[in-house]
Every structure is written in C-alpha cells, then in structure tokens.
PDB file of C-alpha atoms and ligand atoms in Angstrom:
ATOM      1  CA  MET A   1      31.373  -1.515  -8.442  1.00 39.00           C
ATOM      2  CA  ALA A   2      32.732   1.441  -6.430  1.00 43.00           C
ATOM      3  CA  ALA A   3      30.751   0.195  -3.432  1.00 45.00           C
ATOM      4  CA  ARG A   4      32.270  -3.254  -3.807  1.00 47.00           C
ATOM      5  CA  ARG A   5      35.787  -1.738  -3.992  1.00 50.00           C
ATOM      6  CA  ALA A   6      35.103   0.309  -0.840  1.00 52.00           C
ATOM      7  CA  LEU A   7      34.050  -2.807   1.054  1.00 61.00           C
ATOM      8  CA  HIS A   8      36.872  -4.943  -0.298  1.00 54.00           C
ATOM      9  CA  CYS A   9      39.321  -6.083   2.300  1.00 47.00           C
ATOM     10  CA  GLY A  10      42.895  -6.844   1.290  1.00 43.00           C
ATOM     11  CA  VAL A  11      44.062 -10.032   2.970  1.00 41.00           C
ATOM     12  CA  MET A  12      46.972  -8.219   4.599  1.00 42.00           C
ATOM     13  CA  SER A  13      45.355  -4.878   5.419  1.00 57.00           C
ATOM     14  CA  GLN A  14      42.465  -4.663   7.860  1.00 69.00           C
ATOM     15  CA  THR A  15      42.546  -0.873   8.124  1.00 71.00           C
ATOM     16  CA  ILE A  16      39.637   1.547   7.863  1.00 74.00           C
ATOM     17  CA  THR A  17      40.070   3.320   4.523  1.00 70.00           C
ATOM     18  CA  PRO A  18      38.191   6.573   3.719  1.00 60.00           C
ATOM     19  CA  GLU A  19      36.170   4.568   1.164  1.00 68.00           C
ATOM     20  CA  LEU A  20      35.121   2.024   3.791  1.00 68.00           C
ATOM     21  CA  ARG A  21      34.291   4.855   6.205  1.00 70.00           C
ATOM     22  CA  ALA A  22      32.036   6.455   3.558  1.00 64.00           C
ATOM     23  CA  TRP A  23      30.437   3.099   2.755  1.00 67.00           C
ATOM     24  CA  ILE A  24      29.525   2.428   6.405  1.00 73.00           C
ATOM     25  CA  VAL A  25      27.979   5.892   6.765  1.00 65.00           C
ATOM     26  CA  GLN A  26      26.047   5.364   3.518  1.00 64.00           C
ATOM     27  CA  GLN A  27      24.625   2.060   4.808  1.00 69.00           C
ATOM     28  CA  ALA A  28      23.521   3.714   8.051  1.00 66.00           C
ATOM     29  CA  GLN A  29      21.880   6.550   6.145  1.00 59.00           C
ATOM     30  CA  ALA A  30      20.030   4.050   3.968  1.00 53.00           C
ATOM     31  CA  GLY A  31      18.628   2.585   7.182  1.00 54.00           C
ATOM     32  CA  CYS A  32      20.521  -0.747   7.011  1.00 61.00           C
ATOM     33  CA  THR A  33      20.703  -2.562  10.334  1.00 62.00           C
ATOM     34  CA  PRO A  34      24.099  -2.880  12.056  1.00 70.00           C
ATOM     35  CA  GLU A  35      23.700  -6.669  11.637  1.00 69.00           C
ATOM     36  CA  SER A  36      23.380  -6.462   7.846  1.00 68.00           C
ATOM     37  CA  VAL A  37      26.354  -4.057   7.599  1.00 69.00           C
ATOM     38  CA  LEU A  38      28.387  -6.438   9.740  1.00 66.00           C
ATOM     39  CA  GLN A  39      27.298  -9.413   7.613  1.00 72.00           C
ATOM     40  CA  ALA A  40      28.405  -7.662   4.418  1.00 72.00           C
ATOM     41  CA  MET A  41      31.785  -6.841   5.952  1.00 71.00           C
ATOM     42  CA  LEU A  42      32.318 -10.397   7.183  1.00 72.00           C
ATOM     43  CA  GLN A  43      31.445 -11.740   3.754  1.00 74.00           C
ATOM     44  CA  ALA A  44      33.978  -9.336   2.234  1.00 78.00           C
ATOM     45  CA  GLY A  45      36.665 -10.886   4.420  1.00 77.00           C
ATOM     46  CA  TRP A  46      36.825  -8.535   7.403  1.00 76.00           C
ATOM     47  CA  GLN A  47      37.635 -10.016  10.796  1.00 76.00           C
ATOM     48  CA  GLU A  48      34.641  -9.652  13.106  1.00 71.00           C
ATOM     49  CA  SER A  49      36.524  -7.680  15.761  1.00 65.00           C
ATOM     50  CA  VAL A  50      37.950  -5.260  13.162  1.00 71.00           C
ATOM     51  CA  ALA A  51      34.563  -4.871  11.465  1.00 71.00           C
ATOM     52  CA  LEU A  52      32.785  -4.127  14.756  1.00 62.00           C
ATOM     53  CA  ASP A  53      35.502  -1.679  15.718  1.00 66.00           C
ATOM     54  CA  ALA A  54      35.273   0.047  12.331  1.00 66.00           C
ATOM     55  CA  MET A  55      31.498   0.367  12.571  1.00 66.00           C
ATOM     56  CA  GLU A  56      31.674   1.728  16.089  1.00 65.00           C
ATOM     57  CA  THR A  57      34.329   4.344  15.400  1.00 60.00           C
ATOM     58  CA  VAL A  58      32.894   5.462  12.095  1.00 65.00           C
ATOM     59  CA  LEU A  59      29.295   5.681  13.257  1.00 59.00           C
ATOM     60  CA  GLU A  60      30.205   7.329  16.535  1.00 56.00           C
ATOM     61  CA  SER A  61      32.213  10.082  14.886  1.00 54.00           C
ATOM     62  CA  HIS A  62      29.626  10.414  12.133  1.00 56.00           C
ATOM     63  CA  LEU A  63      26.798  10.762  14.650  1.00 51.00           C
ATOM     64  CA  GLN A  64      28.777  13.365  16.573  1.00 49.00           C
ATOM     65  CA  SER A  65      29.376  15.379  13.430  1.00 52.00           C
ATOM     66  CA  VAL A  66      25.709  15.406  12.471  1.00 47.00           C
ATOM     67  CA  ALA A  67      24.271  15.713  15.962  1.00 48.00           C
ATOM     68  CA  ALA A  68      24.370  19.504  15.811  1.00 44.00           C
ATOM     69  CA  GLN A  69      22.349  19.645  12.615  1.00 54.00           C
ATOM     70  CA  THR A  70      18.964  17.973  12.732  1.00 51.00           C
ATOM     71  CA  THR A  71      19.266  16.885   9.146  1.00 62.00           C
ATOM     72  CA  ALA A  72      17.678  13.916   7.406  1.00 64.00           C
ATOM     73  CA  ALA A  73      21.099  12.267   7.370  1.00 58.00           C
ATOM     74  CA  GLY A  74      21.402  12.702  11.135  1.00 55.00           C
ATOM     75  CA  ALA A  75      17.992  11.154  11.695  1.00 57.00           C
ATOM     76  CA  ALA A  76      18.846   8.207   9.461  1.00 57.00           C
ATOM     77  CA  ALA A  77      22.170   7.598  11.193  1.00 53.00           C
ATOM     78  CA  ALA A  78      20.459   7.808  14.575  1.00 54.00           C
ATOM     79  CA  ARG A  79      18.296   4.867  13.545  1.00 55.00           C
ATOM     80  CA  VAL A  80      21.245   2.519  14.064  1.00 64.00           C
ATOM     81  CA  VAL A  81      19.780   0.857  17.148  1.00 82.00           C
ATOM     82  CA  ALA A  82      19.457  -2.701  18.415  1.00 92.00           C
ATOM     83  CA  ARG A  83      16.813  -4.828  16.732  1.00 95.00           C
ATOM     84  CA  PRO A  84      15.711  -8.482  16.969  1.00 98.00           C
ATOM     85  CA  CYS A  85      18.160 -10.532  14.937  1.00 97.00           C
ATOM     86  CA  ILE A  86      19.174 -14.138  14.442  1.00 98.00           C
ATOM     87  CA  ASP A  87      22.901 -14.731  14.711  1.00 97.00           C
ATOM     88  CA  LEU A  88      23.727 -15.929  11.214  1.00 96.00           C
ATOM     89  CA  SER A  89      27.377 -14.911  11.299  1.00 93.00           C
ATOM     90  CA  GLY A  90      29.504 -17.705   9.914  1.00 94.00           C
ATOM     91  CA  ALA A  91      26.534 -18.991   7.878  1.00 96.00           C
ATOM     92  CA  PRO A  92      25.483 -21.719  10.360  1.00 97.00           C
ATOM     93  CA  ARG A  93      23.321 -24.591   9.134  1.00 97.00           C
ATOM     94  CA  ALA A  94      21.886 -25.024  12.612  1.00 98.00           C
ATOM     95  CA  ILE A  95      21.512 -22.926  15.768  1.00 98.00           C
ATOM     96  CA  ASP A  96      21.452 -24.513  19.225  1.00 98.00           C
ATOM     97  CA  LEU A  97      18.842 -22.772  21.374  1.00 98.00           C
ATOM     98  CA  GLY A  98      19.449 -24.910  24.440  1.00 98.00           C
ATOM     99  CA  ASP A  99      16.225 -26.895  24.390  1.00 98.00           C
ATOM    100  CA  ARG A 100      16.152 -27.302  20.570  1.00 98.00           C
ATOM    101  CA  VAL A 101      18.468 -27.117  17.593  1.00 98.00           C
ATOM    102  CA  VAL A 102      16.844 -25.161  14.759  1.00 98.00           C
ATOM    103  CA  THR A 103      17.982 -25.533  11.173  1.00 98.00           C
ATOM    104  CA  VAL A 104      18.589 -22.596   8.846  1.00 98.00           C
ATOM    105  CA  HIS A 105      17.078 -23.028   5.375  1.00 98.00           C
ATOM    106  CA  VAL A 106      17.000 -19.547   3.852  1.00 98.00           C
ATOM    107  CA  SER A 107      18.650 -16.286   4.826  1.00 98.00           C
ATOM    108  CA  LEU A 108      17.998 -12.969   3.071  1.00 98.00           C
ATOM    109  CA  ALA A 109      19.583  -9.591   3.811  1.00 96.00           C
ATOM    110  CA  CYS A 110      16.852  -7.318   2.407  1.00 97.00           C
ATOM    111  CA  PRO A 111      14.256  -8.015   3.607  1.00 98.00           C
ATOM    112  CA  ARG A 112      16.077  -9.241   6.709  1.00 98.00           C
ATOM    113  CA  LEU A 113      14.496 -12.696   6.693  1.00 98.00           C
ATOM    114  CA  ALA A 114      15.260 -16.277   7.653  1.00 98.00           C
ATOM    115  CA  VAL A 115      13.384 -19.540   7.167  1.00 98.00           C
ATOM    116  CA  LEU A 116      14.025 -21.999   9.986  1.00 98.00           C
ATOM    117  CA  GLY A 117      13.201 -25.647  10.585  1.00 98.00           C
ATOM    118  CA  ASN A 118      12.536 -27.550  13.805  1.00 98.00           C
ATOM    119  CA  LEU A 119      11.595 -24.463  15.821  1.00 99.00           C
ATOM    120  CA  LEU A 120       8.577 -26.304  17.281  1.00 99.00           C
ATOM    121  CA  SER A 121       8.126 -30.026  17.853  1.00 98.00           C
ATOM    122  CA  ALA A 122       5.141 -31.863  16.354  1.00 98.00           C
ATOM    123  CA  GLU A 123       3.731 -32.217  19.895  1.00 98.00           C
ATOM    124  CA  GLU A 124       4.037 -28.473  20.512  1.00 99.00           C
ATOM    125  CA  CYS A 125       2.266 -27.713  17.218  1.00 99.00           C
ATOM    126  CA  ASP A 126      -0.581 -30.083  18.061  1.00 98.00           C
ATOM    127  CA  ALA A 127      -0.873 -28.735  21.609  1.00 98.00           C
ATOM    128  CA  LEU A 128      -1.110 -25.142  20.327  1.00 98.00           C
ATOM    129  CA  ILE A 129      -3.837 -26.128  17.854  1.00 98.00           C
ATOM    130  CA  GLN A 130      -5.816 -27.996  20.519  1.00 98.00           C
ATOM    131  CA  ALA A 131      -5.578 -25.135  23.024  1.00 98.00           C
ATOM    132  CA  ALA A 132      -6.491 -22.525  20.405  1.00 98.00           C
ATOM    133  CA  ARG A 133      -9.330 -24.340  18.608  1.00 98.00           C
ATOM    134  CA  PRO A 134     -12.163 -23.670  21.105  1.00 98.00           C
ATOM    135  CA  ARG A 135     -11.224 -19.979  21.339  1.00 98.00           C
ATOM    136  CA  LEU A 136     -11.109 -19.160  17.603  1.00 97.00           C
ATOM    137  CA  LYS A 137     -13.068 -16.177  16.301  1.00 94.00           C
ATOM    138  CA  ARG A 138     -13.131 -14.543  12.882  1.00 90.00           C
ATOM    139  CA  SER A 139      -9.827 -12.602  12.687  1.00 84.00           C
ATOM    140  CA  ARG A 140      -9.860  -8.886  13.215  1.00 76.00           C
ATOM    141  CA  THR A 141      -7.157  -6.474  12.140  1.00 71.00           C
ATOM    142  CA  VAL A 142      -6.064  -3.301  13.808  1.00 65.00           C
ATOM    143  CA  GLN A 143      -7.425  -0.285  11.985  1.00 67.00           C
ATOM    144  CA  THR A 144      -4.508   2.162  11.981  1.00 66.00           C
ATOM    145  CA  ARG A 145      -6.848   5.069  11.211  1.00 65.00           C
ATOM    146  CA  THR A 146      -8.379   4.832  14.675  1.00 66.00           C
ATOM    147  CA  GLY A 147      -6.419   2.121  16.499  1.00 63.00           C
ATOM    148  CA  ALA A 148      -9.603   0.038  16.877  1.00 66.00           C
ATOM    149  CA  GLU A 149     -10.022  -3.564  15.695  1.00 68.00           C
ATOM    150  CA  GLU A 150     -12.274  -4.422  12.768  1.00 65.00           C
ATOM    151  CA  LEU A 151     -13.368  -7.330  10.596  1.00 69.00           C
ATOM    152  CA  ASN A 152     -11.403  -7.148   7.390  1.00 75.00           C
ATOM    153  CA  ALA A 153     -12.204  -8.681   4.001  1.00 76.00           C
ATOM    154  CA  ASP A 154      -8.446  -8.902   3.337  1.00 82.00           C
ATOM    155  CA  ARG A 155      -8.059 -11.367   6.178  1.00 87.00           C
ATOM    156  CA  THR A 156     -10.453 -14.300   6.129  1.00 91.00           C
ATOM    157  CA  SER A 157      -8.837 -16.529   8.740  1.00 93.00           C
ATOM    158  CA  ASP A 158     -10.076 -17.328  12.273  1.00 96.00           C
ATOM    159  CA  GLY A 159      -7.801 -16.422  15.153  1.00 96.00           C
ATOM    160  CA  MET A 160      -7.195 -16.031  18.868  1.00 97.00           C
ATOM    161  CA  PHE A 161      -4.505 -14.636  21.162  1.00 97.00           C
ATOM    162  CA  PHE A 162      -2.835 -16.328  24.082  1.00 98.00           C
ATOM    163  CA  ARG A 163      -1.772 -14.009  26.884  1.00 98.00           C
ATOM    164  CA  ARG A 164       1.982 -13.768  27.216  1.00 98.00           C
ATOM    165  CA  GLY A 165       3.162 -16.560  29.533  1.00 98.00           C
ATOM    166  CA  GLU A 166      -0.387 -17.942  29.724  1.00 98.00           C
ATOM    167  CA  THR A 167       0.614 -21.632  30.046  1.00 98.00           C
ATOM    168  CA  PRO A 168       3.893 -23.511  30.607  1.00 98.00           C
ATOM    169  CA  LEU A 169       3.885 -24.415  26.875  1.00 98.00           C
ATOM    170  CA  ILE A 170       3.506 -20.761  25.853  1.00 98.00           C
ATOM    171  CA  GLN A 171       6.231 -19.758  28.326  1.00 98.00           C
ATOM    172  CA  ARG A 172       8.618 -22.356  26.911  1.00 98.00           C
ATOM    173  CA  ILE A 173       8.003 -21.251  23.318  1.00 98.00           C
ATOM    174  CA  GLU A 174       8.296 -17.553  24.171  1.00 98.00           C
ATOM    175  CA  ALA A 175      11.586 -18.123  26.000  1.00 98.00           C
ATOM    176  CA  ARG A 176      12.917 -20.072  22.981  1.00 98.00           C
ATOM    177  CA  LEU A 177      11.904 -17.312  20.559  1.00 98.00           C
ATOM    178  CA  SER A 178      13.562 -14.749  22.802  1.00 98.00           C
ATOM    179  CA  ARG A 179      16.850 -16.699  22.686  1.00 98.00           C
ATOM    180  CA  LEU A 180      16.532 -17.114  18.914  1.00 98.00           C
ATOM    181  CA  VAL A 181      16.166 -13.417  18.106  1.00 98.00           C
ATOM    182  CA  HIS A 182      18.016 -11.939  21.102  1.00 98.00           C
ATOM    183  CA  TRP A 183      14.997  -9.912  22.123  1.00 98.00           C
ATOM    184  CA  PRO A 184      13.288  -9.751  25.548  1.00 98.00           C
ATOM    185  CA  VAL A 185      10.187 -11.883  26.113  1.00 98.00           C
ATOM    186  CA  GLU A 186       8.575  -8.716  27.534  1.00 98.00           C
ATOM    187  CA  ASN A 187       8.775  -7.004  24.130  1.00 98.00           C
ATOM    188  CA  GLY A 188       6.569  -9.642  22.510  1.00 98.00           C
ATOM    189  CA  GLU A 189       2.833  -9.418  21.973  1.00 98.00           C
ATOM    190  CA  GLY A 190       0.798 -12.434  23.045  1.00 98.00           C
ATOM    191  CA  LEU A 191       1.105 -15.373  20.651  1.00 98.00           C
ATOM    192  CA  GLN A 192      -1.613 -15.339  17.989  1.00 98.00           C
ATOM    193  CA  VAL A 193      -2.916 -18.576  16.435  1.00 98.00           C
ATOM    194  CA  LEU A 194      -4.643 -18.418  13.044  1.00 97.00           C
ATOM    195  CA  ARG A 195      -6.607 -21.038  11.148  1.00 98.00           C
ATOM    196  CA  TYR A 196      -7.188 -20.661   7.407  1.00 97.00           C
ATOM    197  CA  ARG A 197      -9.881 -22.835   5.822  1.00 97.00           C
ATOM    198  CA  PRO A 198      -9.969 -23.464   2.063  1.00 97.00           C
ATOM    199  CA  GLY A 199     -10.250 -20.097   0.299  1.00 96.00           C
ATOM    200  CA  ALA A 200      -9.050 -18.141   3.346  1.00 96.00           C
ATOM    201  CA  GLU A 201      -6.121 -15.793   2.932  1.00 97.00           C
ATOM    202  CA  TYR A 202      -4.354 -12.772   4.383  1.00 96.00           C
ATOM    203  CA  LYS A 203      -3.775 -10.223   1.633  1.00 96.00           C
ATOM    204  CA  PRO A 204      -0.325  -8.574   1.452  1.00 98.00           C
ATOM    205  CA  HIS A 205       0.292  -6.018   4.205  1.00 97.00           C
ATOM    206  CA  TYR A 206       3.012  -4.659   6.470  1.00 98.00           C
ATOM    207  CA  ASP A 207       3.020  -5.745  10.095  1.00 98.00           C
ATOM    208  CA  TYR A 208       4.339  -2.381  11.358  1.00 98.00           C
ATOM    209  CA  PHE A 209       1.813   0.359  12.068  1.00 97.00           C
ATOM    210  CA  ASP A 210       1.530   3.033   9.378  1.00 96.00           C
ATOM    211  CA  PRO A 211       3.376   6.031  10.864  1.00 96.00           C
ATOM    212  CA  HIS A 212       1.071   8.425   9.012  1.00 95.00           C
ATOM    213  CA  ALA A 213      -2.176   6.897  10.306  1.00 94.00           C
ATOM    214  CA  ALA A 214      -4.045   8.665  13.084  1.00 93.00           C
ATOM    215  CA  GLY A 215      -4.478   5.545  15.237  1.00 93.00           C
ATOM    216  CA  THR A 216      -0.776   4.648  15.300  1.00 96.00           C
ATOM    217  CA  ALA A 217       0.155   6.819  18.277  1.00 95.00           C
ATOM    218  CA  ARG A 218      -2.415   4.969  20.388  1.00 94.00           C
ATOM    219  CA  LEU A 219      -1.238   1.564  19.153  1.00 95.00           C
ATOM    220  CA  CYS A 220       2.362   2.467  19.973  1.00 97.00           C
ATOM    221  CA  GLU A 221       1.545   3.400  23.572  1.00 96.00           C
ATOM    222  CA  ARG A 222       1.951  -0.282  24.475  1.00 95.00           C
ATOM    223  CA  GLY A 223       5.589  -0.965  23.585  1.00 97.00           C
ATOM    224  CA  GLY A 224       6.237   1.254  20.566  1.00 98.00           C
ATOM    225  CA  GLN A 225       6.367   0.077  16.964  1.00 98.00           C
ATOM    226  CA  ARG A 226       6.435  -3.520  15.825  1.00 98.00           C
ATOM    227  CA  VAL A 227       9.952  -4.358  14.658  1.00 98.00           C
ATOM    228  CA  ALA A 228       9.865  -8.048  13.711  1.00 98.00           C
ATOM    229  CA  THR A 229       7.540 -10.991  13.071  1.00 98.00           C
ATOM    230  CA  ILE A 230       7.904 -14.744  13.521  1.00 99.00           C
ATOM    231  CA  VAL A 231       5.287 -16.864  11.722  1.00 99.00           C
ATOM    232  CA  MET A 232       5.400 -20.506  12.878  1.00 99.00           C
ATOM    233  CA  TYR A 233       3.677 -23.223  10.860  1.00 99.00           C
ATOM    234  CA  LEU A 234       1.651 -25.666  12.952  1.00 98.00           C
ATOM    235  CA  ASN A 235       0.506 -27.951  10.130  1.00 98.00           C
ATOM    236  CA  GLU A 236       0.625 -28.372   6.365  1.00 98.00           C
ATOM    237  CA  PRO A 237      -2.253 -27.529   4.030  1.00 98.00           C
ATOM    238  CA  VAL A 238      -2.488 -29.865   1.029  1.00 98.00           C
ATOM    239  CA  ARG A 239      -2.154 -27.022  -1.508  1.00 98.00           C
ATOM    240  CA  GLY A 240      -1.704 -23.258  -1.289  1.00 98.00           C
ATOM    241  CA  GLY A 241      -1.299 -21.179   1.874  1.00 98.00           C
ATOM    242  CA  GLY A 242       2.316 -20.109   1.424  1.00 98.00           C
ATOM    243  CA  THR A 243       3.577 -16.923   3.054  1.00 98.00           C
ATOM    244  CA  VAL A 244       4.447 -14.626   0.157  1.00 98.00           C
ATOM    245  CA  PHE A 245       6.856 -11.669  -0.012  1.00 98.00           C
ATOM    246  CA  PRO A 246       5.840  -9.958  -3.284  1.00 98.00           C
ATOM    247  CA  ASP A 247       8.735  -7.449  -3.303  1.00 98.00           C
ATOM    248  CA  VAL A 248      11.257 -10.258  -3.623  1.00 98.00           C
ATOM    249  CA  GLY A 249       9.124 -12.959  -5.283  1.00 98.00           C
ATOM    250  CA  LEU A 250       9.529 -15.331  -2.335  1.00 98.00           C
ATOM    251  CA  GLU A 251       6.932 -17.860  -1.163  1.00 98.00           C
ATOM    252  CA  VAL A 252       7.567 -19.863   2.017  1.00 98.00           C
ATOM    253  CA  MET A 253       5.585 -23.105   1.982  1.00 98.00           C
ATOM    254  CA  PRO A 254       4.116 -24.108   5.368  1.00 98.00           C
ATOM    255  CA  GLN A 255       5.854 -27.049   6.959  1.00 98.00           C
ATOM    256  CA  ARG A 256       4.965 -28.180  10.470  1.00 98.00           C
ATOM    257  CA  GLY A 257       7.448 -26.844  13.053  1.00 99.00           C
ATOM    258  CA  HIS A 258       9.115 -24.493  10.549  1.00 98.00           C
ATOM    259  CA  ALA A 259       9.020 -20.706  10.808  1.00 99.00           C
ATOM    260  CA  VAL A 260       9.775 -17.552   8.888  1.00 99.00           C
ATOM    261  CA  PHE A 261      11.351 -14.624  10.736  1.00 98.00           C
ATOM    262  CA  PHE A 262      11.534 -11.134   9.252  1.00 98.00           C
ATOM    263  CA  ALA A 263      12.556  -7.812  10.769  1.00 98.00           C
ATOM    264  CA  TYR A 264      11.812  -4.216   9.832  1.00 98.00           C
ATOM    265  CA  ASP A 265      14.058  -1.717  11.536  1.00 95.00           C
ATOM    266  CA  ARG A 266      11.872   1.181  10.393  1.00 97.00           C
ATOM    267  CA  PRO A 267       8.185   1.376   9.422  1.00 98.00           C
ATOM    268  CA  GLU A 268       8.861   1.851   5.730  1.00 98.00           C
ATOM    269  CA  PRO A 269       8.151  -0.117   2.527  1.00 98.00           C
ATOM    270  CA  ALA A 270      11.907   0.119   1.773  1.00 98.00           C
ATOM    271  CA  THR A 271      12.311  -2.717   4.286  1.00 98.00           C
ATOM    272  CA  ARG A 272      10.664  -4.907   1.600  1.00 98.00           C
ATOM    273  CA  THR A 273       8.609  -6.680   4.249  1.00 98.00           C
ATOM    274  CA  LEU A 274       5.314  -6.575   2.371  1.00 98.00           C
ATOM    275  CA  HIS A 275       3.942 -10.084   2.917  1.00 98.00           C
ATOM    276  CA  GLY A 276       0.713 -12.040   2.846  1.00 98.00           C
ATOM    277  CA  GLY A 277      -0.825 -15.453   3.357  1.00 98.00           C
ATOM    278  CA  ALA A 278      -1.735 -16.894  -0.058  1.00 98.00           C
ATOM    279  CA  PRO A 279      -5.199 -18.481  -0.302  1.00 98.00           C
ATOM    280  CA  VAL A 280      -5.400 -22.025   0.993  1.00 98.00           C
ATOM    281  CA  LEU A 281      -6.516 -24.168  -1.961  1.00 98.00           C
ATOM    282  CA  GLU A 282      -6.998 -27.491  -0.203  1.00 98.00           C
ATOM    283  CA  GLY A 283      -6.848 -28.546   3.428  1.00 98.00           C
ATOM    284  CA  GLU A 284      -6.397 -26.209   6.405  1.00 98.00           C
ATOM    285  CA  LYS A 285      -3.493 -24.036   7.439  1.00 98.00           C
ATOM    286  CA  TRP A 286      -2.630 -23.260  11.068  1.00 98.00           C
ATOM    287  CA  VAL A 287       0.042 -20.769  12.109  1.00 98.00           C
ATOM    288  CA  ALA A 288       1.201 -19.075  15.310  1.00 98.00           C
ATOM    289  CA  THR A 289       2.473 -15.516  14.934  1.00 98.00           C
ATOM    290  CA  LYS A 290       4.690 -13.615  17.355  1.00 98.00           C
ATOM    291  CA  TRP A 291       4.986  -9.871  16.790  1.00 98.00           C
ATOM    292  CA  LEU A 292       7.862  -8.105  18.509  1.00 98.00           C
ATOM    293  CA  ARG A 293       7.787  -4.499  19.683  1.00 98.00           C
ATOM    294  CA  GLU A 294      10.581  -1.978  20.213  1.00 98.00           C
ATOM    295  CA  GLY A 295       9.920  -1.838  23.959  1.00 98.00           C
ATOM    296  CA  GLU A 296       8.005  -3.708  26.634  1.00 98.00           C
ATOM    297  CA  PHE A 297       4.530  -4.661  25.445  1.00 98.00           C
ATOM    298  CA  THR A 298       1.962  -4.162  28.173  1.00 93.00           C
ATOM    299  CA  ALA A 299      -1.250  -6.124  27.855  1.00 78.00           C
TER     300      ALA A 299
HETATM  301  O1  PD2 B 301      -0.233 -16.981   7.810  1.00 82.83           O
HETATM  302  C1  PD2 B 301       0.565 -16.354   7.133  1.00 82.83           C
HETATM  303  O2  PD2 B 301       1.234 -16.877   6.242  1.00 82.83           O
HETATM  304  C2  PD2 B 301       0.703 -14.914   7.419  1.00 82.83           C
HETATM  305  C3  PD2 B 301       0.906 -14.062   6.365  1.00 82.83           C
HETATM  306  C4  PD2 B 301       1.005 -12.718   6.626  1.00 82.83           C
HETATM  307  C5  PD2 B 301       0.614 -14.402   8.690  1.00 82.83           C
HETATM  308  C6  PD2 B 301       0.746 -13.053   8.861  1.00 82.83           C
HETATM  309  N1  PD2 B 301       0.960 -12.211   7.865  1.00 82.83           N
HETATM  310  C7  PD2 B 301       0.698 -12.415  10.188  1.00 82.83           C
HETATM  311  O3  PD2 B 301       0.276 -13.104  11.142  1.00 82.83           O
HETATM  312  O4  PD2 B 301       1.095 -11.232  10.315  1.00 82.83           O
HETATM  313 ZN1   ZN B 302       1.585 -10.195   8.627  1.00 82.83          ZN
END
C-alpha cells in the first residue's frame, strides 16, 4: 500500500517526492531492471520524460552516495545496466520490426517475459527445420561444474547449432531478433534448433550459468553471462510440449512462428526464469533458441 502511494502520480504534480525517490532506490536494490521500473512508473501515470529524468537523477545520486562503501546495497544498485528488452511502453498490440510486424500476446514484468506471434514466417520455420534435420544429434547440456558438454537425462531432445550468420536466412533472423530486443547481433550465441520426439522433454532449468559452479568462469570467457533467451516455435506438436515457467504457473503452447522471450538481469532464481520444455505427448516439437550474452560472443 505504502509502495503504491509512493509511486502514485498526482495528475497535476509530476515532481520527485522523497517517497518516490526511496521507491526507485528500493527497486534498484531488489535488482529490478530499469525497463520494469520505467514500466511501473508509466502505468502509474508518470510522463515518460519525467520518469526517465527521475530515475536518472535518483539512481545517479544514490550510486554516488554508496560508491564509497562497497556494501551489498551498492552492488545491487550498480546492477542497473542495459539489458535486452522489448519496447512494450504504451502496451502495443504489435511491433513493426521493418521486415515483419510481430504481435504481442502476453507480457509479464517478473519474470520479464513476452509471448509474441508472427516472429517467423511459415517458410522460415520450414527452412530452419530442413537445414537442421540432417545435422541433429542427441542434445548435450553445458556442465557448469567443469564447463564441458555432456549428455543429460533431463534433456531428451535432439539438437544442432548454426554458426552465427551462417546463411542468409540465419542472418535475416538474427538481425530481426536484434531489432526486437535492442541487443547487438554479436552478443548472440549461434541459433540452436531442437527436435523433441514423443516423450522427449527438457526438465526445468535456468539458462544462465550457475555463478557458484566451477566451470562458469570458463563459460563466461566468451561473452560473459547469458542475460536473455528467445525460444521460437517452428511447428506444433499435437499434444504436450509447452514451455513451462513453474514459478509463475505459466505454460506457453507452441505455435508455429510464435516465440517466448524472457530476460534475467542477474543469474539468480529471484528472476523467476526457471523454465522447461514439458514432455511432448503426441507429434513432434521443433524450436529454435537464441541465447543472448552480456557482451560479444566469440565462437
Ligand atoms: O523447447 C522448449 O520449450 C525449451 C524449454 C526450456 C527450450 C529451452 N529451455 C532452451 O532452449 O533453453
Ligand atoms: Zn532453457
């Protein structure tokens, strides 16, 4: 209630009150992204320019005041950095990416997640499947203990990776994704295509690398942590195969050309990005996954 009062914006007054100042600092300390803080302010009636100004002044002076002390609060506030994000300000129903207009079906603040339609055409989905099919191998997962790859009973799909920019089709899709999430193409790992046969699944996991695992430092040498994921659906299984987010009870059903985007601004379960691929019950499921890193990913 107090938090809601702090965020409340009187129609006439767009001034930064001490309560609002404290609220912004609190959000930063909790690790909220600047985008989600901005969203909350816009929804509370703040003008975008005033909200951005407020965030900048408050966070700048807050960071200065904590810079001297290397406290937990200082570290949390320092995490307010740019991250991949979809521009959902003004609650658009569609976003024009130049070569395609994607539709917005679901938007969540925590986890930071969006379900989009029409990201890929039917032809692009089919072309990805055809190019990937002969190169499929039983999926391996990165073992964060050592940084090596291993077969994993939690992941029973078949998969392959395209190199970044490998074909004109891959280049076109990567450029589109980059425009969608305002993140450089160079920060993306190569596109991964997965096929799940009946019974295959990907048990719930986090896509970021466990910061406490011994292999993580090695994995992060090539572009730092993972910060966001885009799972694109290339076909539709008959039953099962949804992408599930157990922390929020959400299941995204695969629909050809649709995608789910989710971002994790820090490698922590508090981002609520635990997710998995539910077992396919009938038919096959094909997806293409793009993982985004903090910095340039070098192959
Ligand atoms: O295929 C999926 O639904 C799925 C679920 C969880 C894909 C991934 N994770 C992934 O590629 O990271
Ligand atoms: Zn995943």
